[in-house]
Short mmCIF file of C-alpha atoms in Angstrom, two decimals:
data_model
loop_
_atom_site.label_atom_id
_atom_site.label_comp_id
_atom_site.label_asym_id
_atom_site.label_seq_id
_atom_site.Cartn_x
_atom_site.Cartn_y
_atom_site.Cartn_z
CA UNK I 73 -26.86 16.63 -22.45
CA UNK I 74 -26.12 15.03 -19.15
CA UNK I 75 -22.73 13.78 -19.20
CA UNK I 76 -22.93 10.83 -16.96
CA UNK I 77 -19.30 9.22 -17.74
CA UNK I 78 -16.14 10.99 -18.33
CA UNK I 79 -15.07 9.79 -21.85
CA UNK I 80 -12.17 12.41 -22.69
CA UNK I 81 -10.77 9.85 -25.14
CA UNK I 82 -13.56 10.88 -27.58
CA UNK I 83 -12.39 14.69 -27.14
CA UNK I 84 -10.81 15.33 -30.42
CA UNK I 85 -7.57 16.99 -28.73
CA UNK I 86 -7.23 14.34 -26.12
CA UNK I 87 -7.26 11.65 -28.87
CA UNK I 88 -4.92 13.10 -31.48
CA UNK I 89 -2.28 14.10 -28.59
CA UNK I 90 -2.80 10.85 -26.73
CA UNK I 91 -3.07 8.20 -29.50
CA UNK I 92 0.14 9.88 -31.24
CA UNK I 93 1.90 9.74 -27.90
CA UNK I 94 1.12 6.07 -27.46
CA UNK I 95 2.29 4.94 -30.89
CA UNK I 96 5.53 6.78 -30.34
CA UNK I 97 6.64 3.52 -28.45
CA UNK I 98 8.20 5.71 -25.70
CA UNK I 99 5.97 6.02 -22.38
CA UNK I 100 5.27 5.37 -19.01
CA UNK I 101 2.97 2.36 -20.31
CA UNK I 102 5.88 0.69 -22.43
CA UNK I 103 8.84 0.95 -20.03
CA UNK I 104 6.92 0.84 -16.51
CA UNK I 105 3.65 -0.23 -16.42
CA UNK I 106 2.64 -2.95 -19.40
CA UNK I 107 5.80 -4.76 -18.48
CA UNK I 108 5.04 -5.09 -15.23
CA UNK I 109 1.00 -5.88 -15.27
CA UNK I 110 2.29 -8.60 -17.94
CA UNK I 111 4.93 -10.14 -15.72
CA UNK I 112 1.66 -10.86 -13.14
CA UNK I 113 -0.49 -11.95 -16.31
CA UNK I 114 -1.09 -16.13 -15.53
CA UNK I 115 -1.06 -18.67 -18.78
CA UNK I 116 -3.71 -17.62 -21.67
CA UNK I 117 -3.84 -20.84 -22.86
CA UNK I 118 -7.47 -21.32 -23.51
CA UNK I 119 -8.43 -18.89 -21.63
CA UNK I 120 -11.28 -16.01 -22.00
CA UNK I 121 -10.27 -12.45 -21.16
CA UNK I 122 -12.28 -9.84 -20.43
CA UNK I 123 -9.85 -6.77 -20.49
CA UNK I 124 -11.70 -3.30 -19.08
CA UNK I 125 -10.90 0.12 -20.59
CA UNK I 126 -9.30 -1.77 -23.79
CA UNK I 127 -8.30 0.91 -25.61
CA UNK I 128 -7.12 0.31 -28.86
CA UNK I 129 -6.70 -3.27 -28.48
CA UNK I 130 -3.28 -3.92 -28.16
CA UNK I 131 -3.35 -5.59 -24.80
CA UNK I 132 -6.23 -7.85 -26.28
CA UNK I 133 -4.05 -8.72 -28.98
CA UNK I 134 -1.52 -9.67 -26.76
CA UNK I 135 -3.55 -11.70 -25.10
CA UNK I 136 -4.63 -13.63 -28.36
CA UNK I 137 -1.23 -14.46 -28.84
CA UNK I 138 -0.37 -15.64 -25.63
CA UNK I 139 -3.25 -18.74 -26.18
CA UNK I 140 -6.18 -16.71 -24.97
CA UNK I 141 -9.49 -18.35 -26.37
CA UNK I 142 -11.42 -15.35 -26.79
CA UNK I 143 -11.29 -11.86 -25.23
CA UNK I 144 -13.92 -9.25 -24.62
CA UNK I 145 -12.46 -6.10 -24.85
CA UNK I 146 -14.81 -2.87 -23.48
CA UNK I 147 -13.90 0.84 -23.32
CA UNK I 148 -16.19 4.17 -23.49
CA UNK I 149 -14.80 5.51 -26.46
CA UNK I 150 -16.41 5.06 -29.58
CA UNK I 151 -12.72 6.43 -31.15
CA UNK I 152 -10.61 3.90 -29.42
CA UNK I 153 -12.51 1.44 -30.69
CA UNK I 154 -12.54 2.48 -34.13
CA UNK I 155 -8.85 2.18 -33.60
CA UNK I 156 -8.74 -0.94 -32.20
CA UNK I 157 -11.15 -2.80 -34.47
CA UNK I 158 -8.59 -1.88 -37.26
CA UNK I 159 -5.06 -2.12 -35.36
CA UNK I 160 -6.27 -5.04 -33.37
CA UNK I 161 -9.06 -7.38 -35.22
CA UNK I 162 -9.24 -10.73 -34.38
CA UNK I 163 -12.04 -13.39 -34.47
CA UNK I 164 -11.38 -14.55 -31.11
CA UNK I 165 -11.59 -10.43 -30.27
CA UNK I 166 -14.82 -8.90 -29.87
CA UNK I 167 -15.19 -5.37 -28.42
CA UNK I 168 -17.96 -3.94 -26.52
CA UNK I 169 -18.80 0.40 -26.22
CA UNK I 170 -19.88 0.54 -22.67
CA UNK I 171 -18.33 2.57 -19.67
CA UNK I 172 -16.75 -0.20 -17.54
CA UNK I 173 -18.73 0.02 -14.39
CA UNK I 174 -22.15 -0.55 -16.29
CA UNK I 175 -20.90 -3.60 -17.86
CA UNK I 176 -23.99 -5.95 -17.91
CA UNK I 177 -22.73 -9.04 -18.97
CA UNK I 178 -25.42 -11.13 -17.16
CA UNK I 179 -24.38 -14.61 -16.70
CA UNK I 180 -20.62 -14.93 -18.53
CA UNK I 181 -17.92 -15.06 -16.53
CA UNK I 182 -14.30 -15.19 -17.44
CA UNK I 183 -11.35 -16.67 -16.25
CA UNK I 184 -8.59 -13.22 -16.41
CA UNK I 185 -10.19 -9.80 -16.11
CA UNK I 186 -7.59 -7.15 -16.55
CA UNK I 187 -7.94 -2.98 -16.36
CA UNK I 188 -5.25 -1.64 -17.42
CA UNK I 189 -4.57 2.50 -15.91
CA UNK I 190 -9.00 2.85 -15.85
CA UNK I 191 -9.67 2.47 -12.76
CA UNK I 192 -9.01 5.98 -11.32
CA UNK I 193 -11.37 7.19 -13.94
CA UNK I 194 -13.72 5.54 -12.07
CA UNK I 195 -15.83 6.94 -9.53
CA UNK I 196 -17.75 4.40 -7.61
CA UNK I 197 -14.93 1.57 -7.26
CA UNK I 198 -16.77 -0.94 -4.81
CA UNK I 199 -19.58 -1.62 -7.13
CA UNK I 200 -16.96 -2.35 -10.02
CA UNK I 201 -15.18 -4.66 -7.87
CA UNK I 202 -18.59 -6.27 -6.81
CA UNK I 203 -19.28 -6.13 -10.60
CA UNK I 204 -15.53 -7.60 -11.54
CA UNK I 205 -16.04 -10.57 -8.72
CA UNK I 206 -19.13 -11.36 -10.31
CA UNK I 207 -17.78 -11.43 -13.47
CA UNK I 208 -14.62 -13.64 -12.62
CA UNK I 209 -15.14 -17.25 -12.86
CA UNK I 210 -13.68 -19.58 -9.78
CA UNK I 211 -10.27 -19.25 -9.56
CA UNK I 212 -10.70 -16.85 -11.96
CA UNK I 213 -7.50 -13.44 -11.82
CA UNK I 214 -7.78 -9.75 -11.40
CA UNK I 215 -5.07 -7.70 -12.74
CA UNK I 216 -5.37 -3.87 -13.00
CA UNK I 217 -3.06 -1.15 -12.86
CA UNK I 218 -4.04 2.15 -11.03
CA UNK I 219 -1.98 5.54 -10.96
CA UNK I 220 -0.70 5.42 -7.30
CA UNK I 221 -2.53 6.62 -4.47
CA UNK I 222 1.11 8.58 -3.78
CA UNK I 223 0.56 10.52 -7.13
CA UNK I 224 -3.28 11.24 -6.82
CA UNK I 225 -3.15 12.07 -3.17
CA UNK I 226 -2.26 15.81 -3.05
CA UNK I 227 -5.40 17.78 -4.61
CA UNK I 228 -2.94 20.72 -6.01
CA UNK I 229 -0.93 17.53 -8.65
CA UNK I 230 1.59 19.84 -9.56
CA UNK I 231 3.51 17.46 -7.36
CA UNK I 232 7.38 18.32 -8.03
CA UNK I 233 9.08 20.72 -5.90
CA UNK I 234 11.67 22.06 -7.66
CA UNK I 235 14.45 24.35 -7.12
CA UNK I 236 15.57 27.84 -9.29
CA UNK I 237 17.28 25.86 -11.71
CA UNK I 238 14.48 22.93 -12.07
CA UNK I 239 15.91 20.12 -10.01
CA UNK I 240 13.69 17.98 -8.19
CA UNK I 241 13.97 19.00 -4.84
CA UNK I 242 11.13 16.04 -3.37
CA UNK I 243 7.66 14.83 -4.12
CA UNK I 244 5.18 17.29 -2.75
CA UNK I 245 2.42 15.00 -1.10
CA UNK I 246 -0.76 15.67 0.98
CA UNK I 247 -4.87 15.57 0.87
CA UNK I 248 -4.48 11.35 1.45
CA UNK I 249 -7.27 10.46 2.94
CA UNK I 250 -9.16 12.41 1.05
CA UNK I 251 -10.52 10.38 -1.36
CA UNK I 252 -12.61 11.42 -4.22
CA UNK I 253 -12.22 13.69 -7.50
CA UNK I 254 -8.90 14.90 -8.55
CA UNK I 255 -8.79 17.76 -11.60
CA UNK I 256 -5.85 17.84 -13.85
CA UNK I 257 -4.40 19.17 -17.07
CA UNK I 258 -3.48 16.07 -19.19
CA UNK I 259 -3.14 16.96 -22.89
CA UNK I 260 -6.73 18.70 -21.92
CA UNK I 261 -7.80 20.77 -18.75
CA UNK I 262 -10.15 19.13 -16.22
CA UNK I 263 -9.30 15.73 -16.68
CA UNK I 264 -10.76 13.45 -13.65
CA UNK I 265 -9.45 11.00 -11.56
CA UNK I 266 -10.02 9.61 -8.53
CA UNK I 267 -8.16 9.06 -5.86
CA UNK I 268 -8.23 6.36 -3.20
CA UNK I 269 -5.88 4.92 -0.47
CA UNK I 270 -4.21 1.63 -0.84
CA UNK I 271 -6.34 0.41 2.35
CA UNK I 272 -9.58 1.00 0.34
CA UNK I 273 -8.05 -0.17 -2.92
CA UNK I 274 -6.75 -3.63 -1.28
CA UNK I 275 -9.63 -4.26 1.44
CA UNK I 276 -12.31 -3.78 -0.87
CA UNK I 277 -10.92 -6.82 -3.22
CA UNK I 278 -11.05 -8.40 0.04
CA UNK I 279 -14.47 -7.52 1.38
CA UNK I 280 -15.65 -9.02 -2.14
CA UNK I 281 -14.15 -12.58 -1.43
CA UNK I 282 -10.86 -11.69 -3.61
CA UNK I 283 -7.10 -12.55 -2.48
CA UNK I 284 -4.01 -10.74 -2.48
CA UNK I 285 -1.82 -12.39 -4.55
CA UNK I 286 0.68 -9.73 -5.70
CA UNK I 287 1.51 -5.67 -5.33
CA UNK I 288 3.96 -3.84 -7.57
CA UNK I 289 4.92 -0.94 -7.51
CA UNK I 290 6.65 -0.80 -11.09
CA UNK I 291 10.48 1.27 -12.20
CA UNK I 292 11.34 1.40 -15.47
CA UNK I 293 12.99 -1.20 -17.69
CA UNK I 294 16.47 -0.44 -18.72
CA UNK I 295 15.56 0.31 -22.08
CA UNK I 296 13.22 2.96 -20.41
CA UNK I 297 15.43 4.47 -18.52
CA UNK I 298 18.34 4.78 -21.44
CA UNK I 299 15.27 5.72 -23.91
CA UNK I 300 13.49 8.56 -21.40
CA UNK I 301 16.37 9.36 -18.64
CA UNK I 302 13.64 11.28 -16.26
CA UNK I 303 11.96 7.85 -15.78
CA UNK I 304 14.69 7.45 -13.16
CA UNK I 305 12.41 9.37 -10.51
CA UNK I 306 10.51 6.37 -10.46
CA UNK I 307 12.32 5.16 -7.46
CA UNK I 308 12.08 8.43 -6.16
CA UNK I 309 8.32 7.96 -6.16
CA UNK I 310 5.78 5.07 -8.16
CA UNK I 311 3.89 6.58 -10.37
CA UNK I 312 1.66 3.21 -10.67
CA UNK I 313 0.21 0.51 -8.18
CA UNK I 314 -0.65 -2.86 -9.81
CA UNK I 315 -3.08 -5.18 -8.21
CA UNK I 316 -3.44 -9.28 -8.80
CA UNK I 317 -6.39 -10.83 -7.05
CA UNK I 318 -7.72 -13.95 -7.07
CA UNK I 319 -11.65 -16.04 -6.56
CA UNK I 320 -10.25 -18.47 -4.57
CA UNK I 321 -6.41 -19.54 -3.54
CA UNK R 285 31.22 -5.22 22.23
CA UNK R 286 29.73 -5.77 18.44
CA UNK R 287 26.27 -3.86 18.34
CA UNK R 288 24.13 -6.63 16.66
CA UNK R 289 21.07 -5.52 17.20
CA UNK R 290 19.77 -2.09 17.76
CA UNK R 291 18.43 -1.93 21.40
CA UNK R 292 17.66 1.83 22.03
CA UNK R 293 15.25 1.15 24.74
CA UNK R 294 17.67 0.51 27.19
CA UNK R 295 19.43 4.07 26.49
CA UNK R 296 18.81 5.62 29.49
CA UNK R 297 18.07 9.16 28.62
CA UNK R 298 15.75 7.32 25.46
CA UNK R 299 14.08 4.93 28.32
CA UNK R 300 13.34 7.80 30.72
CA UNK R 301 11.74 10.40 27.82
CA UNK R 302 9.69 7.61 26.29
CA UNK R 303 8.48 6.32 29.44
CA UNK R 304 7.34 9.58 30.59
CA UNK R 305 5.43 9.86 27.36
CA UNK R 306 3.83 7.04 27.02
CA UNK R 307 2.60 7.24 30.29
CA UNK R 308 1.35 10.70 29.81
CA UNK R 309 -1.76 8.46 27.42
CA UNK R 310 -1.67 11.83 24.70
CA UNK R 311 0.39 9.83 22.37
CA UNK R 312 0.30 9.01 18.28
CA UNK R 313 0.15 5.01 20.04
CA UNK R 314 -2.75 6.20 22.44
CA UNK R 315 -5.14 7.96 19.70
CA UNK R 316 -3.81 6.20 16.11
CA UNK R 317 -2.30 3.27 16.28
CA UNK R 318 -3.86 1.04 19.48
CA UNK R 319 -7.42 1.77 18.36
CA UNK R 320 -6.52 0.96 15.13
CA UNK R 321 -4.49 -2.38 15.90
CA UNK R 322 -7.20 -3.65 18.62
CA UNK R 323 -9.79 -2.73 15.91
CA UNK R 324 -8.07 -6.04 14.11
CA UNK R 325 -7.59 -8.37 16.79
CA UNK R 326 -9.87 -11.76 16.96
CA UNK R 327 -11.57 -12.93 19.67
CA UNK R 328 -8.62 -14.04 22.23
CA UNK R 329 -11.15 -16.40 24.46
CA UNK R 330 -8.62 -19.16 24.71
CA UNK R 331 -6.31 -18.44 22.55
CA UNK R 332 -2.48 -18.17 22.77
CA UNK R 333 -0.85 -15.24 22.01
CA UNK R 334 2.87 -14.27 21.00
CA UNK R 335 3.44 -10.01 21.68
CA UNK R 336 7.10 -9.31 19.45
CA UNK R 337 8.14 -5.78 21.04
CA UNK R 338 6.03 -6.25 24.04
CA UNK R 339 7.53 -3.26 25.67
CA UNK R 340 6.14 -2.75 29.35
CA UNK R 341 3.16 -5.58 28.57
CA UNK R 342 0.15 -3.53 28.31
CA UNK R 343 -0.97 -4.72 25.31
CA UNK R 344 0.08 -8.77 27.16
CA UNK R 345 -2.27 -7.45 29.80
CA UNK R 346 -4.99 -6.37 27.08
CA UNK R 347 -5.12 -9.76 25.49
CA UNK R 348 -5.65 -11.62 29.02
CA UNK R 349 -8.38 -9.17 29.97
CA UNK R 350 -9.73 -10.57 26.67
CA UNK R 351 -9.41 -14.09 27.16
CA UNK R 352 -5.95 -15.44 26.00
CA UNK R 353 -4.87 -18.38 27.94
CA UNK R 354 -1.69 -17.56 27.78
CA UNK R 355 0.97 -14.15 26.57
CA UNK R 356 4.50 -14.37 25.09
CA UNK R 357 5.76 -11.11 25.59
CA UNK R 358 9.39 -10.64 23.89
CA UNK R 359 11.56 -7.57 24.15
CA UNK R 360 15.13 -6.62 23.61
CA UNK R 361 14.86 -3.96 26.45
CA UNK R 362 15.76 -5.41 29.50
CA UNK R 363 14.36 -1.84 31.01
CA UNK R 364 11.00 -2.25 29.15
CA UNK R 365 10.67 -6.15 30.72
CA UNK R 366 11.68 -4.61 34.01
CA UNK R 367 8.78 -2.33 33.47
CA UNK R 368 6.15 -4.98 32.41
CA UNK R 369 6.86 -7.00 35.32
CA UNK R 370 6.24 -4.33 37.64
CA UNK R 371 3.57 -3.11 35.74
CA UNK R 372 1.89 -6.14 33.84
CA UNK R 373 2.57 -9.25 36.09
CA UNK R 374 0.13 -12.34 35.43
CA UNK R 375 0.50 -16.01 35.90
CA UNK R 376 -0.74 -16.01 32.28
CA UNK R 377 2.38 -13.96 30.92
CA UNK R 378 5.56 -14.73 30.10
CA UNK R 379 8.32 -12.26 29.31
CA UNK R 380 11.16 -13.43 27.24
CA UNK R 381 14.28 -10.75 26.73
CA UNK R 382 15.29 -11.19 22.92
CA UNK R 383 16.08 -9.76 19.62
CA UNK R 384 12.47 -10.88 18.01
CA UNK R 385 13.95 -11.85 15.32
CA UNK R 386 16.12 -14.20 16.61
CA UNK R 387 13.37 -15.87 18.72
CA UNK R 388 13.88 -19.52 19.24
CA UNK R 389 10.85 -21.22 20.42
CA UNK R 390 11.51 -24.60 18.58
CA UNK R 391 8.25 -26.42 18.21
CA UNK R 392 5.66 -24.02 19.72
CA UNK R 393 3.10 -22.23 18.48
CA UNK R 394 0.72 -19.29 18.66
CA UNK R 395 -2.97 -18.35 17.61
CA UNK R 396 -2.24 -14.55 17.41
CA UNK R 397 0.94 -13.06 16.86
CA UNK R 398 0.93 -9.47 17.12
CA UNK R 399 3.97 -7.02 16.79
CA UNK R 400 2.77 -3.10 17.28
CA UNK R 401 5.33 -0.73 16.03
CA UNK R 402 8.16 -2.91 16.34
CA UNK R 403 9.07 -3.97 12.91
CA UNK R 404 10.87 -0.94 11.37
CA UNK R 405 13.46 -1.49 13.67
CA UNK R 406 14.55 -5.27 11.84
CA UNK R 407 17.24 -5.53 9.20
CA UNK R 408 15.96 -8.66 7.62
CA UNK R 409 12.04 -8.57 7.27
CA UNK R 410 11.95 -11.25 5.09
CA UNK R 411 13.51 -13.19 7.46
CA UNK R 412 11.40 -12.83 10.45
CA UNK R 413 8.41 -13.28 8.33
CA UNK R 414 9.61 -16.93 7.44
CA UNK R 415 10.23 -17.20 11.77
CA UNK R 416 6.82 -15.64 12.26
CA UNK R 417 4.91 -17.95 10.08
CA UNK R 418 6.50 -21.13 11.57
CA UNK R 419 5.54 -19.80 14.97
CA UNK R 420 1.63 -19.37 13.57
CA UNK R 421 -0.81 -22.12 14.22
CA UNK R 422 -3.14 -23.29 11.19
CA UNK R 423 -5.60 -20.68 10.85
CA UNK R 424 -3.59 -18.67 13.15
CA UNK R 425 -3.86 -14.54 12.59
CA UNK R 426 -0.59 -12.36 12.51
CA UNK R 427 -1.46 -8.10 13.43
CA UNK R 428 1.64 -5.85 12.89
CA UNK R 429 1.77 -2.03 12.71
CA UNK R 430 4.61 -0.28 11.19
CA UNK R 431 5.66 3.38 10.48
CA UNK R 432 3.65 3.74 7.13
CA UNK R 433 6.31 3.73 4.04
CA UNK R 434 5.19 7.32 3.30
CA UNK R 435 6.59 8.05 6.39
CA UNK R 436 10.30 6.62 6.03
CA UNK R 437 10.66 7.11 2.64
CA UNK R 438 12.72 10.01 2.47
CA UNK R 439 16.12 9.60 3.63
CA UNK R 440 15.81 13.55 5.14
CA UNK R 441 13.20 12.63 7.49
CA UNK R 442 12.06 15.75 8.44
CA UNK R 443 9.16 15.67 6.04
CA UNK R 444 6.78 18.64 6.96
CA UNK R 445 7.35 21.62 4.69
CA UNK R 446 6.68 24.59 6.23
CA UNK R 447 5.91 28.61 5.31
CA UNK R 448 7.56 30.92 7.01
CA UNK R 449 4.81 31.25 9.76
CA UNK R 450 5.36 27.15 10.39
CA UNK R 451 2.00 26.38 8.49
CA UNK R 452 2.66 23.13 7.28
CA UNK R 453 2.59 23.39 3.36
CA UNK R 454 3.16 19.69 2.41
CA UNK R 455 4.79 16.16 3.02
CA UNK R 456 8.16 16.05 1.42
CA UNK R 457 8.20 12.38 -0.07
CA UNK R 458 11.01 11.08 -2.15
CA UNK R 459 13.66 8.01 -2.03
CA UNK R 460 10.75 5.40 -2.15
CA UNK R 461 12.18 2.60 -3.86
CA UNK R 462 15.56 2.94 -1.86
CA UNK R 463 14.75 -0.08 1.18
CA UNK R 464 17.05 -0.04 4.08
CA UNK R 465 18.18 2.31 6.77
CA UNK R 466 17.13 5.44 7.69
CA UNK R 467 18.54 7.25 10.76
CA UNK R 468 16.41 9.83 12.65
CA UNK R 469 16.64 11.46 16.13
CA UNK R 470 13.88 9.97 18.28
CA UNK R 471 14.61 11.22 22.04
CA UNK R 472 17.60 10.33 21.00
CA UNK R 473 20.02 10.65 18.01
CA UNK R 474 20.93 8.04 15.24
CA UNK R 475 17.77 5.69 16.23
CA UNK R 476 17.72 3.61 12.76
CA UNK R 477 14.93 2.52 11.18
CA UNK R 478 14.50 0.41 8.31
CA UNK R 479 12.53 1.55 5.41
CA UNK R 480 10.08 -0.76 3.06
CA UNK R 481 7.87 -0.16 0.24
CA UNK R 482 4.31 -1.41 0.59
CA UNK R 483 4.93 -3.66 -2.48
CA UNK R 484 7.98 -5.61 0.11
CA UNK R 485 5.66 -5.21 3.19
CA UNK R 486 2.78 -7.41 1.52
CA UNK R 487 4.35 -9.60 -1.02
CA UNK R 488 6.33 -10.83 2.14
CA UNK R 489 3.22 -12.24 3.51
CA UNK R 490 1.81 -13.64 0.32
CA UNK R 491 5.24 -15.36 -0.58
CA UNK R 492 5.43 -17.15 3.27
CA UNK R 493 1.75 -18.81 2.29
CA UNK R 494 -0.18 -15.72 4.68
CA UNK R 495 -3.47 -14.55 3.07
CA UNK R 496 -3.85 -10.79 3.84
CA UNK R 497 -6.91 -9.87 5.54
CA UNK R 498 -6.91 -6.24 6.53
CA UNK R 499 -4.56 -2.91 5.62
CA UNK R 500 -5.78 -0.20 7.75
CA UNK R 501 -3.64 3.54 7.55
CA UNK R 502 -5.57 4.53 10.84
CA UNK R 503 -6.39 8.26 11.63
CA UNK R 504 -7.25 9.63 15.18
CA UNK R 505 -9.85 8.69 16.86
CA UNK R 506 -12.29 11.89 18.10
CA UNK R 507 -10.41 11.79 21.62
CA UNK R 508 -7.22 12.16 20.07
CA UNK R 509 -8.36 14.83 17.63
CA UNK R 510 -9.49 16.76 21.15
CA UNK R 511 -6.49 16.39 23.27
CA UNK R 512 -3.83 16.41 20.41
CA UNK R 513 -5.32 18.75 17.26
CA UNK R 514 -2.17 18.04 15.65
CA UNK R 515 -3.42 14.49 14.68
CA UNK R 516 -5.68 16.46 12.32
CA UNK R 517 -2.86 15.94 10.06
CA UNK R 518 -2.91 12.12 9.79
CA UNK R 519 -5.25 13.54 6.88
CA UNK R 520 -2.70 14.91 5.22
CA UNK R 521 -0.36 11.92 5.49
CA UNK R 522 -0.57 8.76 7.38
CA UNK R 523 2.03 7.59 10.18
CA UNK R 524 1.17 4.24 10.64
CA UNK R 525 0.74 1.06 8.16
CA UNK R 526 -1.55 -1.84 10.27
CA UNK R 527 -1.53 -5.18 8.26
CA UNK R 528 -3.53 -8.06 9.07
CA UNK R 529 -2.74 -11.70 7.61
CA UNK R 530 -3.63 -15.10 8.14
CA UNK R 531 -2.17 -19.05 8.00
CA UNK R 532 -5.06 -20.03 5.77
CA UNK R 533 -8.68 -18.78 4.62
#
């Protein structure tokens, strides 16, 4: 079989590792990354969502609560969804099996669109964003998180230099303008991401008609960092870059 | 005498090593960052411009070859304004010997308002931001290059890890989220520069009411590859940060 999409969250491995990480409460996502993509998320209230690389539906959830009138939530695996139709099912939630970047929605058009950590699994990024700007009604938000183009620059990611007895010594980085495929061991070998510079992540939003409205560049919260101590090297380097865009001002 | 401001071009040792340099046209400037800043600039044809770091006015000169109708050029360096007027006299330019950012200009104006490689040296960027955008017409474009946040990171600025042949093994990076000084020997010792993440560097913009246009992390162009090979490694990392931004659409 041709395998046109990466979808390691239908590997059985990646799954039971990843999903059993995620319900532990205590990860990058909960102290660094969903608090910050939700301090940039605008008022729900009667709002439609479309959130891309759902996963198992939490986020959608959250966005139900928050006044949301109805969210579309898509994501390649067939397990996640599983997962999310029983964790997360709502009748203003529907969600859709489709890799993001073939998303053919033809004429709806919503006013948030949020991707939360997909994006670098995704290969060609300008036609998403063409596809995403389509897809956003006027005045309509982007949000997405990304890993940052600091951690997927160097091809070799074993990125901490570290002394005899294990200290971090410094942040090992290289390769940056070479974008493209990145191979690395996460709970499974040969995962694939892709890395891209912050010029080609910003300008491209722009080329599409999109404005900057916000960058982070997340730390921890201070539950994080009492909760997982190491989190602390995130001021020593961001693991994430978080983008809000907007159709119009 | 209280050292306010940091004014390192009128050292003399600093003024007579950087001079010969730059002159010498084989620099980082010559093959990286000009290009790469001109690359960005509107059409001048009557249009006023405001130069922050001017240095000895060849970029003032550029922008009248192009059209301006008239050049601020503003400089801390007595030397350097010494310089432009030998070097870059024209009934269309005006040098103006100040910190840039405590330019007072009260009610004027400019078009374009460029600043190349001038703004790691301020304190308070927030600050001359809010001065900049005053000075900026409606519609009027601002073009600044930087040293790229990669670059001044890491408080131990000397970033190239090396074998023990001097191959050049990796980019040390670390200390991102710490803003403020970093001291480095440029010709000199002890120059200071200020460090920002990219997150400060934009949002900056954004909160004054500037709509980013453009983020360009330049490499060398072919000339510079030729005459300097060592600018093959703006792969590897880049030096320079170019933002473009705009008082309305």
């Amino acid at each position: 079989m041709l395998k046109l999409k990466q979808n390691i969250y239908d590997d059985e491995v990646f799954f039971k590792e990843y999903t059993a990480v995620r319900k532990s409460g205590t990860t990058y996502n909960d102290f660094i990354e969903q608090p910050a993509i939700k301090s940039l998320m605008p008022s729900l209230e009667g709002k439609s969502v479309l959130d891309l690389g759902c996963g198992n539906g939490q986020f959608a959830s959250y966005c139900v609560d928050r006044g949301a009138s109805k969210v579309l939530g898509v994501d390649i695996s067939k397990k996640m969804l599983e997962l999310a139709k029983q964790e997360n099912n709502h009748e203003k939630i529907e969600y859709l099996c489709s890799p993001i970047e073939d998303l053919d929605l033809s004429n709806q058009t919503f006013h948030v669109i949020v991707s939360s950590l997909a994006i670098h699994y995704i290969k060609d990024y300008s036609n998403l964003i063409k596809t995403i700007t389509k897809l956003l009604a006027k005045d309509g938000e982007f949000i997405f998180s990304t890993e940052h183009p600091i951690v997927t620059a160097r091809k070799d990611m074993d990125n901490w230099v570290k002394d005899e007895e294990g200290n971090k010594l410094h942040w090992a980085f290289d390769n940056y303008q070479e974008e493209g495929q990145r191979k690395q061991r996460w709970h499974i070998d040969g995962v694939i991401k892709y890395h891209r510079t912050i010029s080609t992540l910003v300008n491209t939003l722009i080329i599409n008609g999109l404005n900057i409205k916000n960058i982070l560049e997340p730390q921890s919260t201070p539950a994080g960092l009492e909760q997982m101590p190491k989190l602390v090297n995130e001021r020593r380097r961001p693991s994430f870059l978080i983008i809000k865009a907007k159709k119009g001002l």
